[in-house]
Structures are given as C-alpha cells and as structure tokens.
Amino acid sequence: MNRAKTSRSCRRGGRPLRWAVAAGAAAALLGVAQPAQARPTAPAADAHYAADHIGSAMHGTASAFAAQAATPQGVPGLDVSAWEGPVDWSSVAADGAEFAYVKATEGVGYVSDTFDQQYNGSAAAGLLHGAYHFALPDRSDGTTQADYFLSHGGGWSDDGRTLPGVLDIEYNPYGTTCYGLSQSAMVTWVAQFRDEYRARTGRYPMIYAGRTWWTECTGDFTGFASTDPLWTAHYASSVGPLPGGWSNYTIWQYADAGTYPGDQNVFAGSLADLRAFAAGDLASGQGWPTVRQGQSGFQVSGAQYLLNAQGAGLTVDGRLGPATAGAVRAFQNAHGLTADGVVSAATWQPLVS
C-alpha cells in the first residue's frame, strides 16, 4: 500500500491504519458490522485545502476497505485530488480503470495544483474524465461557487469523453456540520449551484452526498433526484440507504483505497452506458440508443431524468414501465412525433434540446 493511501485512510478515520485493517479483518471474519469511526477534528485554518477530497469529511464512513471482499458490479473508476499528487495514468489504465474524477476547486479560494496533470493525464490515457468541486456553503452563494468551478476546470463539453461536473457537498471540515445553514437555506444553496451549472453547460451536475448528512442538513430533500445523478459513498458490501428521492445511484464510492490511487468507485451500468452518460445532452443524435417498454438500465434512467426536466414527475428507477412509457407518449404527442412510447433518435433529439 502506498504512502498516499495510508495517510488518507488514517486522516479520514481519525485512527491509525493498523487499527482500521485489524477491525475490518475481524468484522469480515466474524460477519459483524463495524461501528462508524468519528470524524477527524476540524482544523482551525484552511491549510488543508489540498487534503480535502470527495468523501474526506463524510460522517460515519469507517475505513472498511479491508473487509471489502470484491469490487461491486459496474464499471471501475477512481477519484483523486492533490492528496495523491501526480498520478501514473498509464498504470491506472492498464489496471482496468475506465473513468476518473479529479478535484478542481474548493469554495472560492482554492484550485488544485495537480488538476492539470490529473485531469489531462487521465484523458490522455484513454479514461473518461470529469471534475468535482468541494463545496463550502458558508463562504459564498451557490451561484458564485458554480462559476468559480466552471472557471477553473469544471466545465463540460459534448466530446464523448467528458463527464458532467460534480457538486461534492458533505460534512464541514472547518466548523459546524451544516455550515451554519438551515435545512431550507442549504436546499437553496444547492439549487443555486446546480441551476447555474445547468444554465452554463446544458448539463445538470452530479451530486455527491451521503444519506446521514443529506438528512441532517437538507431535511432529506427529494427535489433534486429527478434531474441530478447521484454519487454516493458507503464502504461495505452493499450500497446502503440512499439520500432522499434517489432510488438508484450513478456512481458508488465503495472504498478509500485499493487497486487505484485515491478512492475506489464503480459506475452503475456497462461501459456503453458510461459513454452514453458522458455524452449526456448530446448536440447530435449519433449513437443514441433505442429504449422501449420492458427495458431497464442507465439509458432508461437518462430518459427519465430528461422527461422530468420537462415536468413528467417520474420516479427515476431505470425501468421503462407503464408510467415512463406514458410520459414518453405524452412528450411525443406534444412534439408532433409518433406516440409509440419508444425512445429512439427522433425522440431523443427534442428531449435533450
């Protein structure tokens, strides 16, 4: 295990890695759940901007990777920040990773000094790549932080290789859990960020959040689940309960060390699904799938997200059942298309416009 992985795990759990490994191994052997470790004590200054990373302040996420028996089903990937330093992307690609998320910014005062090497290097190695923003909602409004993120690497383009940006919102590493915001004020802050990102890129950002924090700080708000993909963290053999409104996840961060530098993740779907997710709100219909009633998968979830952006009010469950087929037909009728409930290229084009 390299030094970066060891230090990361120690800082996260607040106890030495040796303890975490022993506890994880014992739990695995005995078949019992591990207790959540306490969050690290918040530092008094902003000196650890470079150490903050996606999941670093998530409450109750013990360093349980030692008990993880196998990689969950899905497309393997990783997330990294300045904590890892320069990454050997050719080795990462050779080990089978298909995507990488890279920390770009934090608040409105930090840009990762390893961003270019990690972001451009992952793309050069053939990985799909994206950027994330570590939110500090007590420093400025959500619109301002979205603009800062977009100005420092957080954009999206329809090149088929770029994943949508991520709003990483979790426990405050510097002070009060919910950054001094009420639940309604936190919901407003998230809405400001996602609306600005959507307005400037044409994509809704993915939201990284854990169930416990989301419940405590937003009241388990359900209003973003119909449009924003979810990235969740749970270091166990199953994904666990999801935050309010989401019935499925797009990315699962299942361990904080393993085969790749940084955190270990899987995308929920096939490699073709991941590529379709990167394409997102396409400017052309090349390669759009045809999905019909009875099918399930990420392409169906994508159609449901887009239908909800048009006011359909569907549960995003990745299954094209009667309710989704009815919403497709209603959309097709409204746009002068053949109302057959099948989402083919002719329907995708107005749906994403």
Coordinates of C-alpha atoms in Angstrom, one line a residue:
M1 CA 0.0 0.0 0.0
N2 CA 1.5 3.3 -1.0
R3 CA 2.0 6.3 1.4
A4 CA -0.8 8.3 -0.1
K5 CA -3.4 5.6 0.6
T6 CA -2.2 5.0 4.1
S7 CA -2.2 8.7 5.1
R8 CA -5.6 9.2 3.5
S9 CA -7.1 6.4 5.5
C10 CA -5.5 7.5 8.8
R11 CA -6.7 11.1 8.4
R12 CA -10.2 10.0 7.4
G13 CA -10.9 7.6 10.2
G14 CA -9.1 9.5 12.9
R15 CA -7.2 6.3 14.0
P16 CA -4.1 4.5 12.7
L17 CA -4.5 2.4 9.6
R18 CA -3.3 -0.7 11.5
W19 CA -6.4 -0.4 13.8
A20 CA -8.6 0.0 10.7
V21 CA -7.2 -3.0 9.0
A22 CA -7.5 -5.2 12.1
A23 CA -11.0 -4.0 12.8
G24 CA -12.0 -4.6 9.1
A25 CA -10.5 -8.0 9.0
A26 CA -12.1 -9.0 12.3
A27 CA -15.5 -7.8 11.1
A28 CA -15.1 -9.7 7.9
L29 CA -14.3 -12.9 9.7
L30 CA -17.0 -12.6 12.3
G31 CA -19.7 -11.3 9.9
V32 CA -20.5 -8.3 12.1
A33 CA -20.8 -4.7 11.1
Q34 CA -18.1 -2.2 12.1
P35 CA -19.0 0.8 14.2
A36 CA -18.6 4.1 12.4
Q37 CA -15.4 6.0 13.3
A38 CA -15.6 9.6 14.5
R39 CA -14.9 12.4 12.0
P40 CA -11.5 13.9 12.3
T41 CA -11.3 17.1 14.4
A42 CA -11.8 20.1 12.2
P43 CA -8.7 22.2 11.8
A44 CA -8.6 25.8 12.7
A45 CA -7.3 27.1 9.4
D46 CA -7.7 26.5 5.7
A47 CA -4.2 25.0 5.4
H48 CA -5.6 21.6 4.4
Y49 CA -7.4 22.6 1.2
A50 CA -5.2 20.2 -0.7
A51 CA -6.2 17.4 1.7
D52 CA -9.9 17.9 1.4
H53 CA -11.3 15.4 -1.1
I54 CA -14.6 13.8 -2.1
G55 CA -15.7 11.8 0.9
S56 CA -13.0 13.1 3.3
A57 CA -15.5 14.6 5.7
M58 CA -18.3 12.1 5.2
H59 CA -19.8 11.2 8.6
G60 CA -19.7 7.6 9.7
T61 CA -17.7 6.2 6.8
A62 CA -15.2 3.9 8.5
S63 CA -12.1 2.8 6.6
A64 CA -13.7 -0.5 5.9
F65 CA -12.0 -1.3 2.7
A66 CA -10.1 -4.1 4.3
A67 CA -13.3 -6.0 4.8
Q68 CA -14.4 -5.5 1.2
A69 CA -14.4 -8.9 -0.4
A70 CA -14.8 -7.9 -4.0
T71 CA -15.3 -5.0 -6.3
P72 CA -19.0 -4.3 -6.8
Q73 CA -20.6 -4.8 -10.1
G74 CA -20.2 -1.9 -12.5
V75 CA -17.5 -0.1 -14.5
P76 CA -14.4 0.6 -12.3
G77 CA -13.0 4.1 -11.8
L78 CA -11.4 6.3 -9.2
D79 CA -11.3 9.8 -7.8
V80 CA -8.2 11.8 -6.9
S81 CA -7.1 15.2 -5.6
A82 CA -3.9 16.9 -4.7
W83 CA -3.6 14.5 -1.8
E84 CA -2.4 11.8 -4.3
G85 CA 0.0 14.1 -6.2
P86 CA 0.8 13.3 -9.8
V87 CA -0.8 10.0 -10.9
D88 CA 0.7 7.4 -13.2
W89 CA -2.2 7.2 -15.5
S90 CA -0.8 4.6 -17.9
S91 CA -0.6 2.2 -14.9
V92 CA -4.2 3.1 -13.9
A93 CA -5.5 2.4 -17.4
A94 CA -3.5 -0.9 -17.5
D95 CA -5.2 -1.9 -14.3
G96 CA -8.6 -1.5 -15.9
A97 CA -10.0 1.8 -14.8
E98 CA -12.4 3.4 -17.3
F99 CA -13.1 6.8 -15.6
A100 CA -11.6 9.3 -13.2
Y101 CA -12.9 12.2 -11.3
V102 CA -10.5 14.9 -10.3
K103 CA -10.8 17.7 -7.7
A104 CA -10.7 21.1 -9.3
T105 CA -11.7 23.6 -6.7
E106 CA -12.9 24.2 -3.1
G107 CA -15.0 27.2 -2.0
V108 CA -13.9 30.3 -3.9
G109 CA -10.2 30.3 -2.8
Y110 CA -8.6 27.1 -3.9
V111 CA -7.6 25.4 -7.2
S112 CA -5.8 22.1 -7.0
D113 CA -2.2 22.4 -8.2
T114 CA -2.3 18.8 -9.5
F115 CA -5.5 19.4 -11.5
D116 CA -3.9 19.7 -15.0
Q117 CA -1.7 16.6 -14.6
Q118 CA -4.6 14.5 -13.2
Y119 CA -7.4 15.7 -15.5
N120 CA -5.5 15.9 -18.7
G121 CA -3.4 12.9 -17.9
S122 CA -6.4 10.7 -17.3
A123 CA -7.9 11.7 -20.7
A124 CA -4.6 11.1 -22.4
A125 CA -4.5 7.6 -21.0
G126 CA -7.9 6.9 -22.5
L127 CA -10.1 7.3 -19.4
L128 CA -13.4 9.2 -19.4
H129 CA -12.8 12.1 -17.0
G130 CA -14.7 14.7 -15.0
A131 CA -14.1 17.3 -12.3
Y132 CA -15.6 18.0 -8.9
H133 CA -16.0 21.0 -6.6
F134 CA -15.7 20.7 -2.8
A135 CA -18.4 23.0 -1.6
L136 CA -18.1 25.4 1.3
P137 CA -21.6 26.8 1.5
D138 CA -20.7 29.3 4.3
R139 CA -18.1 31.1 2.1
S140 CA -20.4 32.3 -0.7
D141 CA -23.6 31.5 -2.5
G142 CA -24.0 28.5 -4.7
T143 CA -24.1 30.5 -8.0
T144 CA -20.7 32.1 -7.2
Q145 CA -19.1 28.7 -6.4
A146 CA -20.5 27.2 -9.6
D147 CA -19.0 30.0 -11.6
Y148 CA -15.6 29.6 -9.8
F149 CA -15.7 25.8 -10.5
L150 CA -16.5 26.4 -14.2
S151 CA -13.7 29.0 -14.5
H152 CA -11.2 26.5 -13.2
G153 CA -11.7 23.3 -15.0
G154 CA -15.2 22.2 -14.0
G155 CA -16.9 22.6 -17.4
W156 CA -18.5 20.0 -19.7
S157 CA -18.3 19.5 -23.4
D158 CA -20.1 17.1 -25.7
D159 CA -16.9 15.4 -26.8
G160 CA -17.9 12.0 -25.7
R161 CA -15.0 11.9 -23.2
T162 CA -16.0 14.5 -20.5
L163 CA -18.2 13.5 -17.6
P164 CA -20.5 16.1 -16.0
G165 CA -19.2 18.2 -13.1
V166 CA -19.9 17.1 -9.6
L167 CA -21.0 19.1 -6.6
D168 CA -19.3 17.5 -3.6
I169 CA -21.3 18.5 -0.5
E170 CA -20.6 16.9 2.8
Y171 CA -19.6 17.5 6.4
N172 CA -17.9 20.8 7.0
P173 CA -14.1 20.1 7.6
Y174 CA -13.7 23.5 9.2
G175 CA -16.7 24.0 11.6
T176 CA -20.3 23.4 12.1
T177 CA -21.8 20.3 10.4
C178 CA -24.2 22.1 8.1
Y179 CA -22.0 25.3 7.6
G180 CA -24.4 27.3 9.8
L181 CA -27.2 27.0 7.2
S182 CA -30.8 25.9 8.0
Q183 CA -32.1 23.0 6.0
S184 CA -34.1 25.2 3.7
A185 CA -31.1 27.5 3.2
M186 CA -29.0 24.5 2.3
V187 CA -31.5 23.4 -0.3
T188 CA -31.5 26.9 -1.8
W189 CA -27.7 26.8 -1.9
V190 CA -27.6 23.5 -3.8
A191 CA -30.3 24.8 -6.1
Q192 CA -28.2 27.9 -6.9
F193 CA -25.2 25.8 -7.7
R194 CA -27.0 23.3 -9.9
D195 CA -29.1 25.9 -11.7
E196 CA -26.0 27.9 -12.6
Y197 CA -24.1 24.8 -13.8
R198 CA -27.1 23.7 -15.9
A199 CA -27.5 27.2 -17.4
R200 CA -23.9 27.5 -18.4
T201 CA -23.2 23.9 -19.6
G202 CA -26.5 22.3 -20.6
R203 CA -25.9 19.5 -18.1
Y204 CA -27.2 19.0 -14.5
P205 CA -24.3 18.4 -12.2
M206 CA -24.0 15.1 -10.4
I207 CA -24.4 15.5 -6.6
Y208 CA -22.1 13.6 -4.2
A209 CA -23.8 13.2 -0.8
G210 CA -24.3 10.7 1.9
R211 CA -27.7 9.8 3.5
T212 CA -26.9 10.9 7.0
W213 CA -25.5 14.3 6.0
W214 CA -28.3 14.9 3.5
T215 CA -30.9 14.1 6.1
E216 CA -29.4 16.3 8.7
C217 CA -28.6 19.3 6.5
T218 CA -31.4 19.3 3.9
G219 CA -34.2 17.5 5.7
D220 CA -33.7 14.6 3.3
F221 CA -34.9 16.9 0.5
T222 CA -36.2 14.9 -2.6
G223 CA -36.4 17.6 -5.2
F224 CA -33.0 17.1 -6.9
A225 CA -33.4 13.4 -7.5
S226 CA -35.5 13.8 -10.7
T227 CA -32.7 15.6 -12.6
D228 CA -29.3 15.2 -10.8
P229 CA -27.5 11.9 -10.9
L230 CA -26.3 10.7 -7.5
W231 CA -22.8 9.7 -6.4
T232 CA -23.0 8.0 -3.1
A233 CA -20.4 6.6 -0.6
H234 CA -20.7 3.5 1.5
Y235 CA -17.7 1.3 2.4
A236 CA -19.4 -2.0 2.7
S237 CA -20.6 -4.9 0.6
S238 CA -23.9 -3.2 -0.3
V239 CA -24.6 0.4 -1.1
G240 CA -26.9 1.1 1.8
P241 CA -29.8 3.6 2.0
L242 CA -29.6 6.5 -0.5
P243 CA -30.4 10.2 0.2
G244 CA -33.9 11.4 -0.2
G245 CA -35.7 10.9 -3.5
W246 CA -33.0 8.8 -5.2
S247 CA -33.9 5.3 -5.9
N248 CA -30.7 4.4 -7.6
Y249 CA -27.1 5.7 -7.8
T250 CA -24.9 6.6 -10.8
I251 CA -21.5 6.1 -9.0
W252 CA -20.8 4.3 -5.8
Q253 CA -17.6 5.1 -3.9
Y254 CA -17.2 1.8 -2.1
A255 CA -13.6 2.0 -0.6
D256 CA -11.0 4.6 0.1
A257 CA -8.0 2.5 -1.1
G258 CA -7.5 -0.4 -3.3
T259 CA -6.3 -1.1 -6.9
Y260 CA -6.1 2.6 -7.9
P261 CA -4.8 5.8 -6.3
G262 CA -7.4 7.6 -4.2
D263 CA -10.9 6.3 -3.8
Q264 CA -12.4 3.3 -5.5
N265 CA -15.6 3.7 -7.4
V266 CA -18.0 1.8 -9.8
F267 CA -20.4 3.3 -12.3
A268 CA -23.8 1.6 -12.3
G269 CA -24.1 0.2 -15.8
S270 CA -22.0 -1.0 -18.7
L271 CA -19.1 0.7 -20.4
A272 CA -21.5 1.7 -23.2
D273 CA -23.8 3.2 -20.5
L274 CA -20.9 5.2 -19.1
R275 CA -20.1 6.5 -22.6
A276 CA -23.7 7.5 -23.0
F277 CA -23.6 9.2 -19.7
A278 CA -20.6 11.2 -20.7
A279 CA -22.4 12.2 -23.9
G280 CA -25.3 13.4 -21.9
D281 CA -27.3 16.2 -23.5
L282 CA -25.9 15.5 -27.0
A283 CA -25.7 18.1 -29.8
S284 CA -26.2 15.3 -32.3
G285 CA -28.1 12.0 -32.4
Q286 CA -25.1 9.8 -33.3
G287 CA -25.2 6.6 -31.3
W288 CA -28.4 7.3 -29.4
P289 CA -29.9 4.0 -28.1
T290 CA -33.4 2.9 -28.7
V291 CA -35.2 2.0 -25.4
R292 CA -38.7 0.6 -25.2
Q293 CA -41.2 -0.6 -22.6
G294 CA -39.8 -3.5 -20.5
Q295 CA -36.2 -2.4 -20.8
S296 CA -34.1 -1.3 -17.9
G297 CA -30.7 0.3 -17.4
F298 CA -28.9 3.6 -17.4
Q299 CA -30.3 4.7 -20.8
V300 CA -33.8 4.4 -19.3
S301 CA -32.7 6.4 -16.3
G302 CA -31.3 9.1 -18.6
A303 CA -34.6 9.3 -20.5
Q304 CA -36.4 9.6 -17.1
Y305 CA -34.1 12.4 -16.0
L306 CA -34.8 14.3 -19.2
L307 CA -38.5 13.7 -19.1
N308 CA -38.6 15.0 -15.5
A309 CA -36.8 18.1 -16.7
Q310 CA -39.9 18.6 -18.9
G311 CA -42.2 18.2 -15.9
A312 CA -43.0 14.5 -16.1
G313 CA -42.6 13.8 -12.3
L314 CA -41.3 10.2 -12.8
T315 CA -39.5 8.1 -10.2
V316 CA -36.0 7.6 -11.7
D317 CA -35.6 3.8 -11.3
G318 CA -34.1 2.8 -14.6
R319 CA -37.1 0.8 -15.6
L320 CA -39.3 1.7 -18.6
G321 CA -42.6 0.7 -17.2
P322 CA -46.1 1.9 -17.9
A323 CA -45.7 5.3 -16.2
T324 CA -42.5 6.1 -18.1
A325 CA -44.0 4.8 -21.4
G326 CA -47.0 7.1 -20.8
A327 CA -44.7 10.1 -20.2
V328 CA -42.8 9.3 -23.4
R329 CA -46.1 9.1 -25.4
A330 CA -47.2 12.4 -23.8
F331 CA -43.9 14.1 -24.8
Q332 CA -44.1 12.6 -28.3
N333 CA -47.7 13.9 -28.8
A334 CA -46.6 17.4 -27.6
H335 CA -43.8 17.4 -30.2
G336 CA -45.7 16.0 -33.2
L337 CA -44.0 12.6 -33.1
T338 CA -45.4 9.1 -33.4
A339 CA -46.7 8.4 -29.9
D340 CA -45.3 4.8 -29.6
G341 CA -43.7 5.1 -26.2
V342 CA -40.3 4.2 -27.7
V343 CA -37.3 6.5 -27.1
S344 CA -35.4 6.4 -30.4
A345 CA -33.3 9.1 -32.1
A346 CA -36.3 11.0 -33.2
T347 CA -37.5 11.4 -29.6
W348 CA -34.0 11.9 -28.0
Q349 CA -33.4 15.0 -30.2
P350 CA -36.2 17.2 -28.9
L351 CA -35.9 15.6 -25.5
V352 CA -32.3 16.9 -25.0
S353 CA -32.8 20.2 -26.7

